[in-house]
Structure formats: structure tokens, C-alpha cells
Amino acid sequence: MDKVLERRKIIKTFLEEQMTLPNKDYPLLRYILTVDEEESNFILTQMGWNEEEFVYFTVYHIEIKQDASIWFYENRTDFPIDDFLIEKGIPSTDSIAAWSHIGRLKYQTDQEVLAS
């Protein structure tokens, strides 16, 4: 199976499993999983009412690039996702936190390659 397709399946299954876990801070919120298969973007959000307040936030935003690297744009959990990916056979070097220094360097390098 193609590496990108395999990783799409792993990420989608992971997020679907995350949807079954209760949120102790907001037990009445519901999960919404948005998947863009063509662009390999996965966004898990939670929304709903918490007493008198409407709550909406992104739990995970994950993208799988064409080189099969997995980019995290948002992770509002304390779940050790790197360990999970390693258990699934994905090397830690393929998992990039976009907000990190490494993410910035990789993004700049990718942009330079696209510009040339």
C-alpha cells in the first residue's frame, strides 16, 4: 500500500478512536471529524454548549504531506501521539510539530524548493 494512503488510514482510525473518549472538562460537547482525503487533512473539533457558554475548538489538525511526513498544526491533548505513531511503524522523524523550530525549518526548506 502507498505510504501516504497507509498513513491516512492510521490517522483517520486514531481520530475516530479519540472521538469515543469522554472529555472530562466538557462532557456535553460532541466531536466532529472533518477529513479531506484529497489533501490529506484531518481536523477533529469539539463543539456544543457548556452551561451558558458555546464552546468550539480544534482538538487535532493533522496533515499528511506528499512525502508522507505527518504535520501537526494543532494538538490540544496530552496524549503521546509520537509514541502511538512509532508503535504503528512510523519513525519519529516523519512526525513534525508545525509550531516547533524543526517545523519552521522544514517549512522554509520546502518553500525554497518550490520557488526554485
One Martini backbone bead per residue (centre of mass of N, CA, C, O) as a GRO file, in nm:
protein
  116
    1MET     BB    1   0.099   0.035   0.019
    2ASP     BB    2   0.081   0.347   0.023
    3LYS     BB    3   0.210   0.559   0.251
    4VAL     BB    4  -0.013   0.774   0.257
    5LEU     BB    5  -0.256   0.581   0.277
    6GLU     BB    6  -0.167   0.441   0.536
    7ARG     BB    7  -0.162   0.705   0.710
    8ARG     BB    8  -0.452   0.784   0.677
    9LYS     BB    9  -0.568   0.539   0.819
   10ILE     BB   10  -0.430   0.579   1.092
   11ILE     BB   11  -0.539   0.866   1.153
   12LYS     BB   12  -0.841   0.812   1.126
   13THR     BB   13  -0.858   0.592   1.342
   14PHE     BB   14  -0.748   0.757   1.574
   15LEU     BB   15  -0.970   0.980   1.569
   16GLU     BB   16  -1.210   0.791   1.609
   17GLU     BB   17  -1.114   0.698   1.888
   18GLN     BB   18  -1.110   0.981   2.023
   19MET     BB   19  -1.427   1.022   2.000
   20THR     BB   20  -1.486   0.805   2.244
   21LEU     BB   21  -1.369   1.003   2.439
   22PRO     BB   22  -1.405   1.167   2.715
   23ASN     BB   23  -1.468   1.499   2.832
   24LYS     BB   24  -1.419   1.616   3.147
   25ASP     BB   25  -1.471   1.931   3.092
   26TYR     BB   26  -1.683   1.849   2.827
   27PRO     BB   27  -1.935   1.621   2.823
   28LEU     BB   28  -2.149   1.769   2.600
   29LEU     BB   29  -1.973   1.747   2.373
   30ARG     BB   30  -1.905   1.722   2.028
   31TYR     BB   31  -1.776   1.553   1.765
   32ILE     BB   32  -1.577   1.650   1.467
   33LEU     BB   33  -1.490   1.499   1.157
   34THR     BB   34  -1.259   1.624   0.916
   35VAL     BB   35  -1.208   1.504   0.576
   36ASP     BB   36  -0.935   1.543   0.334
   37GLU     BB   37  -0.826   1.320   0.115
   38GLU     BB   38  -0.683   1.482  -0.110
   39GLU     BB   39  -0.504   1.660   0.121
   40SER     BB   40  -0.463   1.517   0.398
   41ASN     BB   41  -0.689   1.629   0.606
   42PHE     BB   42  -0.733   1.653   0.973
   43ILE     BB   43  -1.026   1.746   1.175
   44LEU     BB   44  -1.076   1.782   1.526
   45THR     BB   45  -1.372   1.868   1.689
   46GLN     BB   46  -1.543   2.069   1.938
   47MET     BB   47  -1.898   2.103   2.034
   48GLY     BB   48  -2.105   2.323   2.239
   49TRP     BB   49  -2.265   2.327   2.548
   50ASN     BB   50  -2.160   2.506   2.855
   51GLU     BB   51  -2.414   2.589   2.972
   52GLU     BB   52  -2.385   2.935   2.869
   53GLU     BB   53  -2.155   2.819   2.673
   54PHE     BB   54  -2.004   2.829   2.369
   55VAL     BB   55  -1.813   2.558   2.226
   56TYR     BB   56  -1.505   2.581   2.017
   57PHE     BB   57  -1.257   2.336   1.906
   58THR     BB   58  -0.942   2.223   1.830
   59VAL     BB   59  -0.780   1.922   1.874
   60TYR     BB   60  -0.703   1.837   1.570
   61HIS     BB   61  -0.438   1.899   1.318
   62ILE     BB   62  -0.375   1.702   1.026
   63GLU     BB   63  -0.103   1.640   0.790
   64ILE     BB   64  -0.030   1.475   0.481
   65LYS     BB   65   0.222   1.467   0.290
   66GLN     BB   66   0.366   1.363  -0.007
   67ASP     BB   67   0.620   1.248   0.177
   68ALA     BB   68   0.455   1.132   0.446
   69SER     BB   69   0.448   1.347   0.634
   70ILE     BB   70   0.352   1.449   0.969
   71TRP     BB   71   0.143   1.723   1.048
   72PHE     BB   72   0.110   1.942   1.332
   73TYR     BB   73  -0.114   2.215   1.411
   74GLU     BB   74  -0.287   2.052   1.631
   75ASN     BB   75  -0.271   1.979   2.004
   76ARG     BB   76  -0.513   1.939   2.279
   77THR     BB   77  -0.329   1.719   2.420
   78ASP     BB   78  -0.162   1.449   2.624
   79PHE     BB   79  -0.114   1.261   2.403
   80PRO     BB   80   0.131   1.023   2.284
   81ILE     BB   81   0.155   1.031   1.952
   82ASP     BB   82   0.444   0.945   1.889
   83ASP     BB   83   0.423   0.665   2.016
   84PHE     BB   84   0.194   0.564   1.840
   85LEU     BB   85   0.341   0.592   1.565
   86ILE     BB   86   0.574   0.404   1.634
   87GLU     BB   87   0.391   0.153   1.679
   88LYS     BB   88   0.302   0.188   1.359
   89GLY     BB   89   0.597   0.248   1.205
   90ILE     BB   90   0.659   0.556   1.256
   91PRO     BB   91   0.890   0.771   1.240
   92SER     BB   92   0.979   1.051   1.417
   93THR     BB   93   1.086   1.209   1.156
   94ASP     BB   94   0.770   1.211   1.031
   95SER     BB   95   0.703   1.397   1.283
   96ILE     BB   96   0.554   1.733   1.282
   97ALA     BB   97   0.571   2.029   1.454
   98ALA     BB   98   0.483   2.328   1.325
   99TRP     BB   99   0.562   2.510   1.593
  100SER     BB  100   0.844   2.432   1.558
  101HIS     BB  101   1.163   2.462   1.460
  102ILE     BB  102   1.156   2.228   1.260
  103GLY     BB  103   0.903   2.319   1.111
  104ARG     BB  104   1.019   2.586   1.010
  105LEU     BB  105   1.258   2.470   0.850
  106LYS     BB  106   1.095   2.284   0.664
  107TYR     BB  107   0.916   2.500   0.541
  108GLN     BB  108   1.143   2.674   0.420
  109THR     BB  109   1.260   2.452   0.241
  110ASP     BB  110   1.005   2.393   0.077
  111GLN     BB  111   0.979   2.684  -0.039
  112GLU     BB  112   1.251   2.686  -0.187
  113VAL     BB  113   1.188   2.450  -0.375
  114LEU     BB  114   0.933   2.577  -0.507
  115ALA     BB  115   1.089   2.842  -0.616
  116SER     BB  116   1.303   2.676  -0.814
   0.00000   0.00000   0.00000
